């Protein structure tokens, strides 16, 4: 079965079908979009089951290849390793939940319902395309094309509170990403010229590049990925985009789309340019450390819920960056697990924030206060999402954060100690957010707002339940996911770790569930 081409094409074809639904039939558009997303989820489950783990299993599996531009050596080439597989699973899970969560969003804004859900499906297909591509040119095209649906989701379906702000945020998001894409395009062309006129990832990993060429090519890819992630100081677009986007689109933007940046570093920068990766590693770690502290301090000072959650994500990406460039198996596996767990936790947090905003009509923390007295169940879910964001033990993000720190500590104690300051600041901004929003004296204005008297609905419960369940299960037993991740991380680092540090970690595999 051609799992990967099906995963990529079904949401794209579904997006076209939904887009042609008459605007006068919004219910049909919703139902069709949900059906398509559930089909993708089913295929993703089948893909996970078909993926082989254990000794002797190849790194890239379920490969497909179709001729595209023979003169350039370009193909429609698909394949997944453990890193890509967990991200595909995250996309397939989040999209139907986002569709269900935003069931009434487009109607409330009096915009085209079919267009909204078609854009979500198009975004899903393009994000999956990034993770399954094993042709560098194909990856670049998906990397750029996925900007288009997100641009319209922010600019056309974003916040109605400040319409000018959403247009500004959409343009800023697009321009930042486009500039990063231009750096990558230059690097892709250089890679093709120096790599033997091919875009095949496997062939390019075996190619030899001169030291200076490696460093320039690495820099072109890294800048694009650092902007996408984003890492400090390329982060300024994210709070604006996350704050202006609809809650569901923001969940996909921060929970999945940004992970294309960190995935790209693992898939392209490290294996293709190992010497350059070692040379740039101290700089990347320094940027990650600054991002952890700087973004956490800015999060503490935010009074806008969606911008606050966006700043927390910048801090979390700092931990992912440290784990990648520590070059240990534990830290690397922790980073990939962090990519998954952050998507679950931040996706949940954005969706719950969206539920609060839909009831109150405001994103400002000062407009809430004591809301838990009116919506106690929703407030409880908000608390769980906040605790997951600060990596409370027993919830999934704690496992990944712990692996990153312990893996980093074995090779650089100073970096690990400084990074722990971000954990302290995380407790500060999350507890402050929860306390100001749902605890304390009830804001009298909330009594007069009818939607604020409606607690978590059945539809909303169905949205949050799977995410909470996964955060709890992976918090206590992450072994099934780590078994998928570990071989790909080890294969990635085998070509990067210098001869002086041929044993990159005290243990060559991460033992989970112990």
Coordinates of N, CA, C and O in Angstrom, one line a residue, residues 357-432:
X357 N -11.7 32.5 24.8 CA -11.9 33.7 24.0 C -13.2 33.8 23.3 O -13.9 34.8 23.2
X358 N -13.7 32.6 22.8 CA -15.0 32.6 22.2 C -16.1 33.0 23.1 O -17.1 33.6 22.7
X359 N -16.0 32.6 24.4 CA -17.0 33.0 25.4 C -16.9 34.4 25.8 O -17.9 35.1 26.0
X360 N -15.7 34.9 26.0 CA -15.5 36.3 26.6 C -15.5 37.3 25.5 O -15.8 38.5 25.7
X361 N -15.0 36.9 24.3 CA -14.8 37.9 23.2 C -13.6 38.8 23.4 O -13.5 39.9 22.8
X362 N -12.6 38.3 24.1 CA -11.4 39.0 24.4 C -10.3 38.1 24.7 O -10.5 37.0 25.2
X363 N -9.1 38.4 24.3 CA -7.9 37.6 24.6 C -7.1 38.2 25.8 O -6.1 37.6 26.2
X364 N -7.5 39.3 26.4 CA -6.8 40.0 27.4 C -7.1 39.3 28.8 O -8.2 39.1 29.2
X365 N -6.0 39.0 29.5 CA -6.1 38.3 30.8 C -6.8 39.1 31.7 O -7.6 38.6 32.6
X366 N -6.7 40.5 31.7 CA -7.3 41.4 32.6 C -8.9 41.4 32.4 O -9.6 41.8 33.3
X367 N -9.4 40.8 31.3 CA -10.8 40.8 31.1 C -11.5 39.5 31.7 O -12.7 39.3 31.6
X368 N -10.6 38.7 32.3 CA -11.2 37.5 32.9 C -11.1 37.7 34.4 O -11.6 38.6 34.9
X369 N -10.5 36.8 35.2 CA -10.5 36.9 36.6 C -11.6 36.1 37.3 O -12.7 36.4 37.2
X370 N -11.2 35.0 38.0 CA -12.2 34.2 38.7 C -13.1 33.4 37.7 O -14.2 33.0 38.2
X371 N -12.8 33.3 36.5 CA -13.6 32.6 35.5 C -13.9 31.1 35.9 O -15.0 30.6 35.5
X372 N -13.1 30.6 36.7 CA -13.3 29.2 37.1 C -14.5 29.0 37.9 O -15.1 27.9 38.0
X373 N -15.0 30.1 38.5 CA -16.3 30.0 39.3 C -17.5 29.8 38.4 O -18.5 29.3 38.8
X374 N -17.4 30.2 37.2 CA -18.5 30.1 36.2 C -18.3 28.9 35.3 O -19.3 28.2 35.0
X375 N -17.1 28.5 35.0 CA -16.8 27.4 34.1 C -15.7 26.5 34.7 O -14.6 26.4 34.3
X376 N -16.1 25.8 35.8 CA -15.1 25.0 36.6 C -14.4 23.9 35.8 O -13.2 23.7 35.9
X377 N -15.2 23.2 34.9 CA -14.6 22.1 34.2 C -13.6 22.7 33.1 O -12.5 22.2 33.0
X378 N -14.0 23.7 32.4 CA -13.1 24.3 31.4 C -11.9 24.9 32.1 O -10.7 24.8 31.6
X379 N -12.0 25.5 33.3 CA -10.9 26.0 34.1 C -10.0 24.8 34.5 O -8.7 25.0 34.5
X380 N -10.5 23.7 34.8 CA -9.7 22.5 35.1 C -8.9 22.0 34.0 O -7.7 21.7 34.1
X381 N -9.5 22.0 32.8 CA -8.7 21.6 31.6 C -7.6 22.6 31.3 O -6.5 22.3 30.9
X382 N -7.9 23.9 31.5 CA -7.0 25.0 31.3 C -5.8 24.8 32.2 O -4.6 24.9 31.9
X383 N -6.1 24.4 33.5 CA -5.0 24.1 34.5 C -4.1 23.0 34.0 O -2.9 23.0 34.1
X384 N -4.7 21.9 33.5 CA -4.0 20.7 33.1 C -3.1 21.1 31.9 O -1.9 20.7 31.8
X385 N -3.6 21.9 31.0 CA -2.8 22.3 29.8 C -1.7 23.2 30.3 O -0.5 23.1 29.7
X386 N -1.9 24.1 31.3 CA -0.8 24.9 31.8 C 0.2 24.1 32.5 O 1.4 24.3 32.3
X387 N -0.2 23.1 33.2 CA 0.8 22.2 33.9 C 1.6 21.4 32.9 O 2.8 21.2 33.1
X388 N 1.0 21.0 31.8 CA 1.8 20.3 30.8 C 2.8 21.2 30.1 O 3.9 20.8 29.8
X389 N 2.4 22.5 30.0 CA 3.3 23.5 29.4 C 4.5 23.7 30.2 O 5.6 23.9 29.7
X390 N 4.4 23.7 31.5 CA 5.5 23.9 32.4 C 6.2 22.6 32.7 O 7.1 22.5 33.6
X391 N 5.8 21.5 32.1 CA 6.5 20.2 32.2 C 6.4 19.6 33.6 O 7.4 19.2 34.2
X392 N 5.2 19.6 34.1 CA 5.0 19.0 35.5 C 5.2 17.5 35.4 O 4.8 16.8 34.5
X393 N 6.0 16.9 36.4 CA 6.2 15.5 36.4 C 4.9 14.7 36.4 O 3.9 15.1 37.0
X394 N 4.8 13.7 35.6 CA 3.6 12.9 35.4 C 2.9 13.2 34.1 O 2.0 12.5 33.6
X395 N 3.4 14.3 33.4 CA 2.8 14.7 32.1 C 3.9 14.6 31.1 O 5.1 14.7 31.4
X396 N 3.6 14.4 29.9 CA 4.5 14.0 28.8 C 5.7 15.0 28.6 O 6.8 14.5 28.5
X397 N 5.5 16.3 28.6 CA 6.6 17.2 28.4 C 7.7 17.1 29.4 O 8.9 17.4 29.1
X398 N 7.4 16.6 30.6 CA 8.4 16.4 31.6 C 9.5 15.4 31.2 O 10.7 15.6 31.4
X399 N 9.0 14.3 30.6 CA 9.9 13.2 30.1 C 10.9 13.8 29.1 O 12.1 13.6 29.2
X400 N 10.4 14.5 28.1 CA 11.3 15.0 27.1 C 12.2 16.1 27.6 O 13.4 16.1 27.2
X401 N 11.7 17.0 28.5 CA 12.6 18.0 29.0 C 13.7 17.4 29.9 O 14.8 17.8 29.9
X402 N 13.3 16.4 30.6 CA 14.3 15.7 31.5 C 15.4 15.0 30.6 O 16.6 15.1 30.9
X403 N 15.0 14.4 29.5 CA 16.0 13.7 28.6 C 16.9 14.8 28.0 O 18.1 14.5 27.9
X404 N 16.3 15.9 27.6 CA 17.2 16.9 27.0 C 18.2 17.4 28.0 O 19.4 17.5 27.7
X405 N 17.8 17.7 29.2 CA 18.7 18.2 30.2 C 19.7 17.2 30.7 O 20.9 17.6 30.8
X406 N 19.3 16.0 30.9 CA 20.3 15.0 31.4 C 21.3 14.6 30.2 O 22.5 14.4 30.5
X407 N 20.8 14.6 29.0 CA 21.7 14.3 27.9 C 22.7 15.5 27.6 O 23.8 15.3 27.3
X408 N 22.2 16.7 27.9 CA 23.1 17.9 27.7 C 24.1 17.9 28.9 O 25.3 18.3 28.7
X409 N 23.6 17.6 30.1 CA 24.5 17.7 31.3 C 25.7 16.8 31.1 O 26.8 17.1 31.7
X410 N 25.6 15.7 30.5 CA 26.7 14.7 30.3 C 27.8 15.3 29.5 O 29.0 14.9 29.6
X411 N 27.6 16.4 28.7 CA 28.6 16.9 27.8 C 28.9 18.4 28.1 O 29.9 18.9 27.8
X412 N 27.9 19.1 28.7 CA 28.1 20.5 29.0 C 27.2 20.9 30.2 O 26.0 21.3 30.0
X413 N 27.8 20.8 31.4 CA 27.0 21.1 32.6 C 26.5 22.5 32.7 O 25.4 22.8 33.2
X414 N 27.3 23.5 32.2 CA 27.0 24.9 32.3 C 25.7 25.2 31.5 O 24.8 25.8 32.0
X415 N 25.6 24.6 30.3 CA 24.4 24.8 29.4 C 23.2 24.3 30.1 O 22.1 24.9 30.2
X416 N 23.3 23.1 30.7 CA 22.2 22.4 31.3 C 21.7 23.2 32.5 O 20.5 23.3 32.7
X417 N 22.6 23.7 33.3 CA 22.3 24.5 34.5 C 21.6 25.8 34.1 O 20.5 26.1 34.7
X418 N 22.1 26.5 33.1 CA 21.5 27.7 32.7 C 20.1 27.4 32.1 O 19.1 28.2 32.4
X419 N 19.9 26.3 31.4 CA 18.6 26.0 30.8 C 17.6 25.8 31.9 O 16.4 26.0 31.7
X420 N 18.0 25.2 33.1 CA 17.0 25.0 34.1 C 16.4 26.3 34.7 O 15.3 26.2 35.2
X421 N 17.0 27.4 34.5 CA 16.4 28.7 34.9 C 15.1 28.9 34.1 O 14.1 29.4 34.6
X422 N 15.0 28.4 32.9 CA 13.8 28.5 32.1 C 12.7 27.7 32.7 O 11.5 28.1 32.6
X423 N 13.0 26.6 33.4 CA 11.9 25.8 34.1 C 11.3 26.6 35.2 O 10.1 26.6 35.4
X424 N 12.1 27.3 35.9 CA 11.6 28.2 37.0 C 10.8 29.3 36.5 O 9.7 29.6 37.0
X425 N 11.2 29.9 35.4 CA 10.4 31.0 34.8 C 9.1 30.5 34.2 O 8.1 31.1 34.2
X426 N 9.2 29.2 33.7 CA 7.9 28.6 33.1 C 6.9 28.5 34.2 O 5.7 28.7 34.0
X427 N 7.3 28.0 35.4 CA 6.4 27.9 36.5 C 5.8 29.3 36.8 O 4.6 29.4 37.1
X428 N 6.6 30.4 36.7 CA 6.1 31.7 37.0 C 5.0 32.2 36.0 O 3.9 32.6 36.4
X429 N 5.3 32.0 34.7 CA 4.4 32.6 33.8 C 3.1 31.7 33.6 O 2.0 32.2 33.4
X430 N 3.2 30.4 33.8 CA 2.0 29.6 33.7 C 1.1 29.8 34.9 O -0.1 29.9 34.8
X431 N 1.7 29.7 36.1 CA 0.9 29.9 37.3 C 0.3 31.3 37.3 O -0.9 31.5 37.8
X432 N 1.0 32.3 36.9 CA 0.4 33.7 36.8 C -0.7 33.7 35.9 O -1.8 34.3 36.1

